[in-house]
Amino acid sequence: MGELPFGAIAAEYDRHRPAPPEDLVDDLERLGGSVLDVGCGTGKAAVAMAERGLAVLGLEPDERMAAIAAGHGIEVEIGTFEAWDAGGRQFDLLTFSDSWHFVDPAVGTRRAAELLRPGGKVARIWNSYLLEPSAIEALDRVYRRLAPEITQSWRPSAAWAPVRPDDDPLVRGGFMPLRTRSYKSAGRSSADEFVAMAATTSNHLRLGDRLAPLMSEVHAAIEALGGAVRMHRTTFLALARLN
């Protein structure tokens, strides 16, 4: 995992990013055992698992993000997944909550095999958001003008599709795919809530000085729609087992 731009907005990340769905945490709880939560951030998934009694160690490359996770009661070590020295420790479950896409897949597959006990599992978790057509149209006009390089995560795309076994580095590396599940929810986000969460995503953070004017116009577009948008969230869980 390389250097990510989240540390400077760690408090905002912790405040505005959603916790994992309860039924997803139910499934992780049933897996049991010791957990390494890779790229744990401020501890959203780690806290949810620890509250169910799982023994969770967080691994996070950014000290500022890790400090917040530690403040939530999570034991965290600093490092990237590719280079971290585990000191011979192994785990029953590796979780990647919106973090697998930051890992070098070739190195990550080898590291996962090294860090898991026989029969251990990898759980990759990621979120997809979909807005209703009127909101997509309004926001697309803003993004095409101010940040055309961003692929909006509220529009379905192949990048957010479930993992396909024939194109999965873990499967190619000898892991057995178990299943992919999805968990759906929906709710309304105010203009303030929408821009606050969007501004914590890596593709927005990389805009630098262009972020503030973009978020101002996104906010205005949502206000023109009535002050809020309905957001449909799908959370995916892809499980694979070490043979």
Tab-separated table of C-alpha atoms in Angstrom:
chain	number	residue	atom	x	y	z
A	1	MET	CA	0.000	0.000	0.000
A	2	GLY	CA	1.494	3.288	-1.042
A	3	GLU	CA	1.242	6.687	0.606
A	4	LEU	CA	-2.370	7.826	0.589
A	5	PRO	CA	-3.765	11.368	0.982
A	6	PHE	CA	-6.117	10.635	3.873
A	7	GLY	CA	-4.072	11.632	6.922
A	8	ALA	CA	-4.631	15.366	6.548
A	9	ILE	CA	-8.404	14.851	6.775
A	10	ALA	CA	-8.410	11.959	9.258
A	11	ALA	CA	-10.992	13.537	11.575
A	12	GLU	CA	-13.353	14.315	8.682
A	13	TYR	CA	-12.881	10.789	7.319
A	14	ASP	CA	-13.830	9.305	10.673
A	15	ARG	CA	-16.861	11.592	10.986
A	16	HIS	CA	-18.332	11.168	7.514
A	17	ARG	CA	-17.427	7.696	6.231
A	18	PRO	CA	-20.140	5.104	6.974
A	19	ALA	CA	-19.670	2.082	9.199
A	20	PRO	CA	-20.005	-1.347	7.541
A	21	PRO	CA	-23.532	-2.800	7.342
A	22	GLU	CA	-24.571	-4.809	10.377
A	23	ASP	CA	-25.405	-7.918	8.331
A	24	LEU	CA	-21.945	-7.834	6.759
A	25	VAL	CA	-20.419	-7.682	10.256
A	26	ASP	CA	-22.655	-10.647	11.163
A	27	ASP	CA	-20.990	-12.636	8.373
A	28	LEU	CA	-17.485	-11.617	9.472
A	29	GLU	CA	-18.307	-12.536	13.067
A	30	ARG	CA	-19.312	-16.035	11.956
A	31	LEU	CA	-15.870	-16.492	10.385
A	32	GLY	CA	-14.301	-15.958	13.822
A	33	GLY	CA	-10.655	-16.170	14.791
A	34	SER	CA	-7.935	-13.525	14.755
A	35	VAL	CA	-8.215	-10.674	12.257
A	36	LEU	CA	-5.708	-8.393	10.554
A	37	ASP	CA	-7.626	-5.380	9.225
A	38	VAL	CA	-5.405	-4.072	6.434
A	39	GLY	CA	-5.553	-0.362	5.719
A	40	CYS	CA	-7.794	0.029	8.744
A	41	GLY	CA	-7.996	3.817	8.443
A	42	THR	CA	-9.723	5.313	11.453
A	43	GLY	CA	-11.122	1.916	12.433
A	44	LYS	CA	-14.581	1.794	10.865
A	45	ALA	CA	-14.518	-1.944	10.141
A	46	ALA	CA	-12.093	-2.812	12.942
A	47	VAL	CA	-14.313	-1.264	15.614
A	48	ALA	CA	-17.389	-3.058	14.278
A	49	MET	CA	-15.586	-6.420	14.373
A	50	ALA	CA	-14.035	-5.812	17.794
A	51	GLU	CA	-17.461	-4.990	19.212
A	52	ARG	CA	-18.505	-8.513	18.176
A	53	GLY	CA	-15.646	-10.031	20.170
A	54	LEU	CA	-13.197	-10.672	17.326
A	55	ALA	CA	-9.499	-10.194	18.101
A	56	VAL	CA	-8.554	-7.429	15.658
A	57	LEU	CA	-5.177	-5.934	14.843
A	58	GLY	CA	-5.221	-2.918	12.553
A	59	LEU	CA	-2.513	-2.199	9.992
A	60	GLU	CA	-2.431	1.375	8.695
A	61	PRO	CA	0.261	3.299	6.797
A	62	ASP	CA	-0.776	6.756	8.042
A	63	GLU	CA	-0.018	7.626	11.668
A	64	ARG	CA	-2.808	10.222	11.866
A	65	MET	CA	-5.451	7.754	10.745
A	66	ALA	CA	-4.016	5.095	13.060
A	67	ALA	CA	-4.154	7.471	16.021
A	68	ILE	CA	-7.907	7.839	15.639
A	69	ALA	CA	-8.377	4.078	15.349
A	70	ALA	CA	-6.299	3.643	18.498
A	71	GLY	CA	-8.492	6.221	20.203
A	72	HIS	CA	-11.457	3.966	19.407
A	73	GLY	CA	-9.718	1.125	21.270
A	74	ILE	CA	-8.149	-0.682	18.288
A	75	GLU	CA	-4.589	-1.997	18.487
A	76	VAL	CA	-2.853	-0.612	15.409
A	77	GLU	CA	0.581	-1.044	13.878
A	78	ILE	CA	2.006	1.362	11.312
A	79	GLY	CA	3.086	0.048	7.935
A	80	THR	CA	2.122	-0.895	4.427
A	81	PHE	CA	0.786	-4.367	3.729
A	82	GLU	CA	3.551	-5.053	1.238
A	83	ALA	CA	6.436	-4.152	3.592
A	84	TRP	CA	5.093	-4.688	7.134
A	85	ASP	CA	7.108	-7.042	9.359
A	86	ALA	CA	4.583	-9.360	11.009
A	87	GLY	CA	7.232	-10.908	13.257
A	88	GLY	CA	6.072	-14.405	12.343
A	89	ARG	CA	2.460	-13.787	13.334
A	90	GLN	CA	-0.350	-15.369	11.325
A	91	PHE	CA	-4.093	-14.729	11.270
A	92	ASP	CA	-7.348	-16.513	10.517
A	93	LEU	CA	-8.831	-13.620	8.541
A	94	LEU	CA	-7.463	-10.673	6.572
A	95	THR	CA	-9.953	-7.879	5.922
A	96	PHE	CA	-9.561	-5.120	3.348
A	97	SER	CA	-12.346	-2.565	3.755
A	98	ASP	CA	-12.111	-0.266	0.722
A	99	SER	CA	-8.345	-0.845	0.760
A	100	TRP	CA	-7.517	-3.815	-1.506
A	101	HIS	CA	-7.411	-1.536	-4.560
A	102	PHE	CA	-4.447	0.297	-2.999
A	103	VAL	CA	-2.411	-2.928	-2.735
A	104	ASP	CA	-0.038	-4.184	-5.421
A	105	PRO	CA	-2.033	-7.326	-6.367
A	106	ALA	CA	0.974	-9.524	-7.127
A	107	VAL	CA	2.739	-8.679	-3.867
A	108	GLY	CA	-0.531	-8.616	-1.944
A	109	THR	CA	-1.456	-12.159	-2.943
A	110	ARG	CA	1.904	-13.500	-1.794
A	111	ARG	CA	1.731	-11.555	1.469
A	112	ALA	CA	-1.798	-12.786	2.150
A	113	ALA	CA	-0.623	-16.383	1.809
A	114	GLU	CA	2.280	-15.703	4.193
A	115	LEU	CA	0.099	-14.053	6.841
A	116	LEU	CA	-2.754	-16.568	6.919
A	117	ARG	CA	-2.920	-19.816	8.835
A	118	PRO	CA	-3.871	-22.876	6.750
A	119	GLY	CA	-7.479	-22.495	5.682
A	120	GLY	CA	-7.438	-18.774	6.507
A	121	LYS	CA	-9.584	-16.353	4.558
A	122	VAL	CA	-9.346	-12.985	2.826
A	123	ALA	CA	-12.368	-10.693	2.949
A	124	ARG	CA	-12.356	-7.814	0.474
A	125	ILE	CA	-15.039	-5.225	1.153
A	126	TRP	CA	-15.956	-2.248	-0.977
A	127	ASN	CA	-18.827	0.161	-1.477
A	128	SER	CA	-20.710	1.365	-4.513
A	129	TYR	CA	-23.093	4.325	-4.472
A	130	LEU	CA	-25.851	5.088	-6.942
A	131	LEU	CA	-27.866	8.279	-7.170
A	132	GLU	CA	-31.196	8.783	-8.888
A	133	PRO	CA	-31.147	9.981	-12.529
A	134	SER	CA	-31.926	13.645	-11.844
A	135	ALA	CA	-29.034	13.888	-9.379
A	136	ILE	CA	-26.639	12.058	-11.711
A	137	GLU	CA	-27.497	14.479	-14.523
A	138	ALA	CA	-27.034	17.557	-12.334
A	139	LEU	CA	-23.725	16.428	-10.844
A	140	ASP	CA	-22.355	15.189	-14.153
A	141	ARG	CA	-22.664	18.718	-15.536
A	142	VAL	CA	-20.511	20.018	-12.672
A	143	TYR	CA	-17.894	17.267	-12.873
A	144	ARG	CA	-17.543	17.417	-16.657
A	145	ARG	CA	-16.612	21.076	-16.313
A	146	LEU	CA	-14.468	21.092	-13.166
A	147	ALA	CA	-13.097	17.559	-12.693
A	148	PRO	CA	-13.645	15.466	-15.831
A	149	GLU	CA	-10.980	12.952	-14.806
A	150	ILE	CA	-12.995	11.696	-11.853
A	151	THR	CA	-15.115	8.606	-12.445
A	152	GLN	CA	-18.101	9.229	-10.229
A	153	SER	CA	-18.725	6.391	-7.805
A	154	TRP	CA	-22.470	7.008	-7.899
A	155	ARG	CA	-22.695	5.680	-11.461
A	156	PRO	CA	-22.512	1.870	-12.023
A	157	SER	CA	-19.247	0.861	-13.648
A	158	ALA	CA	-17.113	-2.204	-14.179
A	159	ALA	CA	-14.656	-0.890	-11.594
A	160	TRP	CA	-17.205	-1.589	-8.866
A	161	ALA	CA	-18.463	-4.933	-10.135
A	162	PRO	CA	-18.031	-8.034	-7.974
A	163	VAL	CA	-14.704	-9.826	-8.299
A	164	ARG	CA	-14.643	-12.261	-11.218
A	165	PRO	CA	-12.740	-15.512	-10.508
A	166	ASP	CA	-11.099	-15.490	-13.933
A	167	ASP	CA	-9.686	-12.006	-13.276
A	168	ASP	CA	-8.853	-12.303	-9.578
A	169	PRO	CA	-5.189	-12.150	-8.487
A	170	LEU	CA	-5.962	-14.170	-5.365
A	171	VAL	CA	-7.489	-17.015	-7.390
A	172	ARG	CA	-4.598	-16.918	-9.833
A	173	GLY	CA	-2.306	-17.105	-6.799
A	174	GLY	CA	-3.884	-20.315	-5.502
A	175	PHE	CA	-6.739	-19.068	-3.305
A	176	MET	CA	-10.182	-20.647	-3.580
A	177	PRO	CA	-13.052	-18.201	-4.162
A	178	LEU	CA	-15.855	-18.799	-1.681
A	179	ARG	CA	-18.614	-16.323	-2.424
A	180	THR	CA	-19.457	-12.717	-3.110
A	181	ARG	CA	-22.321	-11.185	-1.181
A	182	SER	CA	-23.919	-7.771	-1.431
A	183	TYR	CA	-25.709	-5.722	1.196
A	184	LYS	CA	-28.034	-2.914	0.147
A	185	SER	CA	-29.235	0.193	1.932
A	186	ALA	CA	-30.560	3.614	0.993
A	187	GLY	CA	-30.976	7.003	2.577
A	188	ARG	CA	-31.051	10.712	1.912
A	189	SER	CA	-27.942	12.869	2.092
A	190	SER	CA	-28.148	16.608	2.530
A	191	ALA	CA	-25.904	18.836	0.432
A	192	ASP	CA	-23.627	19.265	3.471
A	193	GLU	CA	-23.453	15.521	4.094
A	194	PHE	CA	-22.834	14.656	0.450
A	195	VAL	CA	-19.925	17.044	-0.094
A	196	ALA	CA	-18.412	16.177	3.294
A	197	MET	CA	-18.210	12.488	2.408
A	198	ALA	CA	-17.156	13.057	-1.213
A	199	ALA	CA	-14.276	15.247	-0.021
A	200	THR	CA	-12.824	12.301	1.946
A	201	THR	CA	-12.324	10.086	-1.125
A	202	SER	CA	-8.902	9.700	-2.702
A	203	ASN	CA	-9.898	10.835	-6.188
A	204	HIS	CA	-11.282	14.087	-4.752
A	205	LEU	CA	-8.367	14.670	-2.382
A	206	ARG	CA	-5.945	14.453	-5.285
A	207	LEU	CA	-7.610	17.497	-6.874
A	208	GLY	CA	-5.719	19.774	-4.486
A	209	ASP	CA	-6.720	23.421	-4.936
A	210	ARG	CA	-9.486	22.412	-7.356
A	211	LEU	CA	-11.407	20.569	-4.641
A	212	ALA	CA	-12.969	23.554	-2.862
A	213	PRO	CA	-14.556	25.153	-5.960
A	214	LEU	CA	-15.791	21.745	-7.113
A	215	MET	CA	-17.432	20.999	-3.774
A	216	SER	CA	-18.996	24.477	-3.726
A	217	GLU	CA	-20.702	23.852	-7.062
A	218	VAL	CA	-21.720	20.308	-6.114
A	219	HIS	CA	-23.304	21.733	-2.973
A	220	ALA	CA	-25.179	24.328	-5.028
A	221	ALA	CA	-26.379	21.669	-7.488
A	222	ILE	CA	-27.809	19.562	-4.668
A	223	GLU	CA	-29.459	22.598	-3.088
A	224	ALA	CA	-31.129	23.263	-6.451
A	225	LEU	CA	-32.520	19.703	-6.332
A	226	GLY	CA	-34.227	20.432	-3.031
A	227	GLY	CA	-31.292	20.299	-0.651
A	228	ALA	CA	-30.783	16.531	-0.532
A	229	VAL	CA	-30.257	13.488	-2.748
A	230	ARG	CA	-31.297	9.886	-2.276
A	231	MET	CA	-28.287	7.589	-2.257
A	232	HIS	CA	-28.392	3.823	-2.764
A	233	ARG	CA	-25.419	2.033	-1.224
A	234	THR	CA	-24.301	-1.478	-2.108
A	235	THR	CA	-21.538	-3.011	-0.029
A	236	PHE	CA	-19.779	-6.032	-1.532
A	237	LEU	CA	-17.991	-8.799	0.369
A	238	ALA	CA	-15.734	-11.121	-1.632
A	239	LEU	CA	-14.312	-14.072	0.312
A	240	ALA	CA	-11.420	-16.306	-0.684
A	241	ARG	CA	-9.744	-19.143	1.231
A	242	LEU	CA	-6.110	-20.145	1.372
A	243	ASN	CA	-5.830	-23.735	0.189
